[in-house]
Coordinates of C-alpha atoms and ligand atoms in Angstrom, one line a residue:
X1 CA 24.2 14.8 4.9
X2 CA 22.0 12.3 6.8
X3 CA 19.5 10.2 4.8
X4 CA 17.0 7.5 5.8
X5 CA 18.2 4.4 3.8
X6 CA 16.1 1.3 3.3
X7 CA 18.4 -1.5 4.5
X8 CA 16.0 -4.4 4.5
X9 CA 12.6 -5.3 3.0
X10 CA 10.1 -8.1 3.7
X11 CA 6.8 -9.3 2.6
X12 CA 4.1 -11.8 3.6
X13 CA 1.0 -13.1 1.9
X14 CA -1.6 -15.3 3.6
X15 CA -1.8 -18.9 2.2
X16 CA -5.3 -19.0 0.8
X17 CA -5.7 -17.7 -2.8
X18 CA -9.0 -16.8 -4.4
X19 CA -8.7 -16.8 -8.2
X20 CA -11.1 -14.9 -10.4
X21 CA -12.6 -18.2 -11.3
X22 CA -13.3 -18.8 -7.6
X23 CA -15.0 -15.4 -7.4
X24 CA -17.2 -16.4 -10.3
X25 CA -18.7 -18.9 -7.9
X26 CA -19.4 -16.3 -5.2
X27 CA -20.6 -13.2 -7.1
X28 CA -21.9 -12.3 -10.5
X29 CA -18.6 -11.5 -12.3
X30 CA -16.2 -13.1 -14.8
X31 CA -12.5 -13.6 -15.0
X32 CA -12.6 -11.7 -18.3
X33 CA -14.2 -8.6 -16.8
X34 CA -11.9 -8.5 -13.8
X35 CA -8.7 -9.0 -15.9
X36 CA -9.8 -6.5 -18.6
X37 CA -10.9 -3.7 -16.2
X38 CA -8.3 -4.1 -13.4
X39 CA -5.5 -6.5 -14.4
X40 CA -6.2 -8.6 -11.3
X41 CA -6.0 -12.4 -11.7
X42 CA -6.1 -13.5 -8.0
X43 CA -5.9 -12.2 -4.4
X44 CA -4.6 -13.7 -1.2
X45 CA -7.1 -14.0 1.6
X46 CA -6.5 -14.0 5.3
X47 CA -8.0 -16.7 7.5
X48 CA -10.6 -16.1 10.2
X49 CA -9.0 -14.3 13.0
X50 CA -5.8 -13.6 11.0
X51 CA -5.4 -9.9 11.7
X52 CA -3.2 -7.1 10.3
X53 CA -0.5 -7.8 12.9
X54 CA -0.4 -11.6 12.0
X55 CA 0.5 -10.6 8.4
X56 CA 2.9 -7.8 9.4
X57 CA 5.0 -9.7 11.9
X58 CA 6.5 -12.2 9.4
X59 CA 7.1 -9.3 6.9
X60 CA 8.8 -7.3 9.6
X61 CA 10.9 -10.2 10.7
X62 CA 12.1 -10.8 7.2
X63 CA 12.9 -7.1 6.7
X64 CA 14.9 -7.0 10.0
X65 CA 16.7 -10.2 9.0
X66 CA 17.6 -8.7 5.5
X67 CA 18.8 -5.5 7.2
X68 CA 20.8 -7.4 9.8
X69 CA 19.1 -5.3 12.5
X70 CA 18.1 -6.8 15.9
X71 CA 14.6 -6.0 17.1
X72 CA 16.1 -4.5 20.3
X73 CA 17.8 -1.8 18.1
X74 CA 14.6 -0.5 16.5
X75 CA 13.7 3.0 17.8
X76 CA 10.3 3.3 16.2
X77 CA 7.6 1.1 14.6
X78 CA 5.0 2.7 12.3
X79 CA 2.2 0.4 11.2
X80 CA 0.3 1.7 8.2
X81 CA -3.2 0.1 7.9
X82 CA -6.9 0.7 7.4
X83 CA -7.7 -2.7 9.0
X84 CA -6.0 -2.6 12.4
X85 CA -6.3 -5.6 14.7
X86 CA -8.4 -3.4 17.1
X87 CA -9.8 0.1 17.3
X88 CA -7.2 0.4 20.1
X89 CA -4.5 -0.3 21.0
X90 CA -2.5 0.4 17.9
X91 CA -1.5 -2.6 15.8
X92 CA 2.1 -1.3 15.9
X93 CA 2.1 -2.1 19.6
X94 CA 1.1 -5.7 19.0
X95 CA 3.9 -5.9 16.4
X96 CA 6.4 -4.3 18.8
X97 CA 5.6 -6.9 21.5
X98 CA 5.8 -9.9 19.1
X99 CA 9.1 -8.7 17.7
X100 CA 10.6 -8.0 21.1
X101 CA 11.4 -4.5 20.0
X102 CA 11.4 -3.3 23.6
X103 CA 12.8 0.2 23.2
X104 CA 10.7 1.0 20.1
X105 CA 8.0 3.6 20.2
X106 CA 5.0 2.4 18.2
X107 CA 2.0 3.9 16.5
X108 CA -0.4 3.4 13.5
X109 CA -1.0 5.6 10.5
X110 CA -4.2 5.5 8.5
X111 CA -3.9 7.1 5.1
X112 CA -5.5 4.2 3.2
X113 CA -3.6 3.3 0.0
X114 CA -1.2 6.2 0.6
X115 CA -0.6 4.9 4.2
X116 CA 2.8 3.5 3.4
X117 CA 4.1 6.7 1.9
X118 CA 2.7 8.7 4.8
X119 CA 4.5 6.3 7.2
X120 CA 7.7 6.4 5.2
X121 CA 7.7 10.2 5.1
X122 CA 7.3 10.3 8.9
X123 CA 10.1 7.8 9.4
X124 CA 12.3 9.8 7.1
X125 CA 11.6 13.0 9.1
X126 CA 12.5 11.3 12.4
X127 CA 15.8 10.0 11.0
X128 CA 16.8 13.1 9.1
X129 CA 16.1 15.2 12.2
X130 CA 18.4 13.0 14.2
X131 CA 15.6 11.9 16.6
X132 CA 15.8 8.2 15.7
X133 CA 18.4 6.1 13.8
X134 CA 16.4 2.9 13.1
X135 CA 12.7 2.8 12.1
X136 CA 10.5 -0.1 10.9
X137 CA 7.6 0.8 8.7
X138 CA 5.1 -1.8 7.8
X139 CA 2.0 -1.6 5.5
X140 CA -0.5 -4.4 6.3
X141 CA -4.1 -5.2 5.5
X142 CA -6.4 -8.0 6.5
X143 CA -9.4 -6.5 4.6
X144 CA -11.2 -9.4 2.9
X145 CA -12.7 -10.8 6.2
X146 CA -15.0 -7.8 6.2
X147 CA -15.7 -7.6 2.5
X148 CA -19.2 -8.0 1.2
X149 CA -18.3 -10.4 -1.7
X150 CA -21.7 -9.8 -3.2
X151 CA -20.9 -6.2 -3.9
X152 CA -19.0 -6.9 -7.1
X153 CA -17.9 -3.3 -7.9
X154 CA -15.5 -3.4 -4.9
X155 CA -15.1 -7.0 -3.7
X156 CA -13.1 -8.1 -6.8
X157 CA -10.5 -5.4 -6.2
X158 CA -9.0 -6.1 -2.8
X159 CA -6.5 -8.6 -1.3
X160 CA -4.7 -9.2 2.0
X161 CA -0.9 -9.0 2.7
X162 CA 1.9 -7.1 4.3
X163 CA 5.2 -5.5 3.4
X164 CA 7.8 -4.0 5.6
X165 CA 11.0 -1.9 5.4
X166 CA 13.8 -1.1 7.8
X167 CA 15.2 2.4 7.5
X168 CA 18.5 3.4 9.0
X169 CA 20.4 6.7 9.3
X170 CA 23.1 6.8 6.6
X171 CA 25.5 9.5 5.4
X172 CA 26.8 7.8 2.2
X173 CA 24.4 9.7 -0.1
X174 CA 22.0 6.8 -0.5
X175 CA 18.5 6.7 0.9
X176 CA 15.3 8.8 0.6
X177 CA 16.1 11.9 -1.5
X178 CA 12.6 13.5 -1.3
X179 CA 9.0 12.9 -0.4
X180 CA 5.7 14.6 -1.3
X181 CA 2.3 14.1 0.3
X182 CA -1.1 15.5 -0.6
X183 CA -4.7 15.2 0.7
X184 CA -8.2 16.4 -0.3
X185 CA -10.9 15.6 2.3
X186 CA -13.6 17.0 0.0
X187 CA -13.2 13.6 -1.8
X188 CA -13.9 11.6 1.3
X189 CA -17.1 10.1 -0.1
X190 CA -15.3 8.7 -3.2
X191 CA -14.0 5.7 -1.3
X192 CA -15.4 5.1 2.2
X193 CA -16.6 2.5 4.7
X194 CA -19.0 4.5 6.8
X195 CA -19.6 2.3 9.8
X196 CA -17.2 1.1 12.5
X197 CA -15.8 4.4 13.7
X198 CA -17.3 7.0 16.1
X199 CA -19.6 8.7 13.6
X200 CA -21.6 5.7 12.4
X201 CA -21.6 2.9 15.0
X202 CA -22.0 -0.7 14.0
X203 CA -25.2 -1.9 15.6
X204 CA -27.2 -5.1 15.4
X205 CA -29.5 -3.3 12.9
X206 CA -26.9 -2.1 10.4
X207 CA -24.6 -5.1 10.7
X208 CA -25.4 -6.5 7.3
X209 CA -26.5 -3.1 5.9
X210 CA -24.9 -0.8 3.3
X211 CA -23.2 1.3 6.0
X212 CA -20.8 -1.5 6.7
X213 CA -19.9 -1.9 3.1
X214 CA -17.1 -0.3 1.1
X215 CA -18.6 2.5 -1.2
X216 CA -16.6 3.6 -4.2
X217 CA -17.2 6.0 -7.0
X218 CA -14.9 4.0 -9.3
X219 CA -15.0 6.1 -12.5
X220 CA -14.4 9.4 -10.6
X221 CA -11.5 7.9 -8.6
X222 CA -10.0 6.5 -11.8
X223 CA -10.0 9.9 -13.4
X224 CA -8.3 11.6 -10.5
X225 CA -5.8 8.8 -9.8
X226 CA -3.8 9.0 -13.0
X227 CA -3.5 12.8 -12.7
X228 CA -2.6 12.7 -9.0
X229 CA 0.0 10.0 -9.5
X230 CA 1.7 12.2 -12.0
X231 CA 1.5 15.3 -9.8
X232 CA 2.9 13.5 -6.8
X233 CA 5.7 11.9 -8.9
X234 CA 6.7 15.2 -10.6
X235 CA 6.7 17.1 -7.3
X236 CA 8.9 14.5 -5.5
X237 CA 11.3 14.4 -8.4
X238 CA 11.5 18.2 -8.5
X239 CA 12.3 18.2 -4.8
X240 CA 15.1 15.7 -5.4
X241 CA 16.5 17.8 -8.2
X242 CA 15.9 14.8 -10.6
X243 CA 13.8 14.2 -13.7
X244 CA 11.9 11.2 -15.1
X245 CA 14.9 10.1 -17.2
X246 CA 16.8 9.4 -13.9
X247 CA 14.2 6.9 -12.8
X248 CA 15.3 3.3 -13.0
X249 CA 12.1 1.7 -11.5
X250 CA 8.6 3.1 -10.8
X251 CA 6.9 1.2 -8.0
X252 CA 3.3 2.5 -7.9
X253 CA 0.4 1.6 -5.6
X254 CA -1.2 -1.4 -7.2
X255 CA -4.9 -0.2 -7.5
X256 CA -5.6 -1.0 -11.1
X257 CA -3.3 -2.0 -13.9
X258 CA -5.1 0.4 -16.2
X259 CA -4.6 3.4 -13.8
X260 CA -0.9 2.4 -13.5
X261 CA -0.7 2.2 -17.3
X262 CA -2.3 5.6 -17.7
X263 CA 0.0 7.2 -15.1
X264 CA 3.1 5.6 -16.6
X265 CA 2.0 7.0 -20.0
X266 CA 1.5 10.5 -18.7
X267 CA 4.9 10.3 -17.1
X268 CA 6.5 8.9 -20.2
X269 CA 7.9 5.8 -18.4
X270 CA 8.3 2.6 -20.5
X271 CA 6.7 -0.7 -19.3
X272 CA 10.0 -2.2 -18.3
X273 CA 10.5 0.6 -15.7
X274 CA 7.2 -0.1 -14.0
X275 CA 6.8 -2.7 -11.2
X276 CA 3.5 -4.5 -11.5
X277 CA 2.3 -7.4 -9.2
X278 CA -1.4 -6.6 -9.1
X279 CA -2.2 -9.7 -11.2
X280 CA -1.1 -11.9 -8.3
X281 CA -2.0 -9.9 -5.2
X282 CA -4.8 -7.4 -6.2
X283 CA -5.1 -4.1 -4.3
X284 CA -3.6 -4.6 -0.8
X285 CA -4.1 -1.0 0.2
X286 CA -1.4 0.1 2.6
X287 CA 0.6 -3.1 2.0
X288 CA 0.7 -2.6 -1.8
X289 CA 3.9 -0.5 -2.2
X290 CA 6.1 -2.2 0.4
X291 CA 5.0 -5.6 -1.0
X292 CA 5.8 -4.6 -4.6
X293 CA 9.1 -3.0 -3.4
X294 CA 10.1 -6.2 -1.6
X295 CA 9.3 -8.3 -4.7
X296 CA 11.3 -5.9 -6.9
X297 CA 14.3 -6.1 -4.6
X298 CA 14.0 -9.9 -4.3
X299 CA 13.8 -10.3 -8.1
X300 CA 17.0 -8.1 -8.5
X301 CA 15.1 -5.4 -10.3
X302 CA 16.5 -2.8 -7.9
X303 CA 20.2 -2.6 -7.4
X304 CA 22.6 -0.4 -5.4
X305 CA 22.7 3.1 -6.9
X306 CA 19.3 2.8 -8.7
X307 CA 16.8 5.7 -8.5
X308 CA 13.4 4.3 -7.4
X309 CA 10.2 6.3 -7.6
X310 CA 7.2 5.4 -5.4
X311 CA 3.8 6.9 -5.8
X312 CA 0.3 6.3 -4.4
X313 CA -3.2 7.5 -4.5
X314 CA -6.2 6.4 -2.3
X315 CA -9.1 7.1 0.0
X316 CA -9.1 10.4 1.8
X317 CA -8.3 11.4 -0.8
X318 CA -4.6 11.0 -0.2
X319 CA -1.7 10.8 -2.5
X320 CA 2.1 10.9 -2.3
X321 CA 5.5 10.0 -3.8
X322 CA 9.0 9.4 -2.7
X323 CA 12.3 9.3 -4.6
X324 CA 15.0 6.9 -3.3
X325 CA 18.6 6.4 -4.2
X326 CA 19.0 2.7 -3.5
Ligands
LIG410 N1 -17.9 -8.0 -12.7 C1 -18.7 -7.8 -13.8 N2 -19.3 -6.6 -14.1 C2 -19.1 -5.6 -13.2 C3 -18.3 -5.7 -12.1 C4 -17.7 -7.0 -11.8 N3 -16.9 -7.2 -10.8 N4 -18.2 -4.5 -11.4 C5 -19.0 -3.7 -12.1 N5 -19.5 -4.3 -13.2 C6 -20.3 -3.8 -14.3 C7 -21.1 -2.6 -13.9 O1 -22.3 -3.0 -13.2 C8 -21.4 -1.9 -15.2 O2 -22.4 -2.5 -15.8 P1 -23.5 -1.7 -16.7 O3 -22.7 -1.0 -17.8 O4 -24.5 -2.7 -17.1 O5 -24.1 -0.7 -15.7 C9 -20.1 -2.2 -16.0 O6 -19.5 -3.3 -15.3 C10 -19.2 -1.0 -16.1 O7 -19.0 -0.6 -14.8 P2 -18.0 0.7 -14.5 O8 -18.0 1.0 -13.0 O9 -18.3 1.8 -15.4 O10 -16.6 0.0 -14.9 P3 -15.2 0.7 -15.0 O11 -14.7 0.5 -16.4 O12 -15.2 2.1 -14.4 O13 -14.3 -0.2 -14.0 C11 -13.4 -0.1 -11.9 C12 -14.7 -0.2 -12.7 C13 -13.8 -0.2 -10.4 C14 -12.5 -1.3 -12.2 C15 -12.7 1.2 -12.2 O14 -13.6 2.3 -12.1 C16 -11.6 1.5 -11.2 O15 -10.6 0.8 -11.1 N6 -11.7 2.7 -10.5 C17 -10.6 3.0 -9.6 C18 -10.8 2.2 -8.4 C19 -9.7 2.3 -7.4 O16 -8.6 2.4 -7.8 N7 -10.0 2.1 -6.2 C20 -9.0 2.1 -5.2 C21 -8.3 3.4 -5.0 S1 -6.9 3.2 -4.1

């Protein structure tokens, strides 16, 4: 049976780091509050004009190098992002050109923090159906350039970065065993940046106004996140015919260490089976899972034959999970 196997991972973080101590000089907050409520200690911050593609390209090059795949052999590039370079064309096309992946089709996916799992699920479907053999999926965000740092309930949470994976058709039994996706648009207002699309235009009058800010109902999201993480993880495991005891490493979306802790507790997963890098990178939205996955692979925490569980939750609302035999 054909599976989509991750044969290479890559990651990239912009050079500039804002520690919590640095944020204390920008907004009314404290290192203690941020660490205690979120587990975040610092975040990487893209430079002016450093867009989502600039972060994704080095991550993609590293993933292709680790997979031993030439850009010319890539059939499809899916770029998962809420902060594309432009409204159009798709950031995936900019990445395709920079990589020299001439034969690759390319498009973007926006499912916020679940973007990577939506992209991964699409890539899996293309490979399992036999339509494509080699797919590059990248999650990338250059979000902080547009953050209102004065809005402390959201500004302390986010960071920039990119992660990428190369998926190839494989019949050895390794690869993605199952995926599960969910959405509930009735929760759209729980995490939203209203302006910038076609519904609320950015005008010279609202440029510095609240419509251009990120609005988040944090406590409500928090409550729903832990439950939906669990639901997604259980559903994906069920589809794979596996149980939580089979999981070697849980790589969740890094939204908040307390949410991850609550989800792991509900799932009955011990700390040493949970990948956490939020302390160093904060919430990088669609880049969060592929970055954490790349770090786990690089640190030797994932080995051949391991069962890896991915799960996410984010704006939309959207959520999802995947089970992978590495
Ligand atoms: N620094 C200091 N104080 C802050 C602060 C900051 N950065 N942000 C908020 N506060 C204050 C609030 O003003 C409030 O003060 P008050 O009690 O005087 O009114 C107090 O801290 C508590 O705020 P509250 O929002 O109740 O805190 P919380 O425990 O719910 O934590 C979040 C806030 C955002 C950390 C938490 O709700 C969360 O993580 N939610 C999920 C967010 C998320 O995951 N978003 C991404 C989804 S992918």
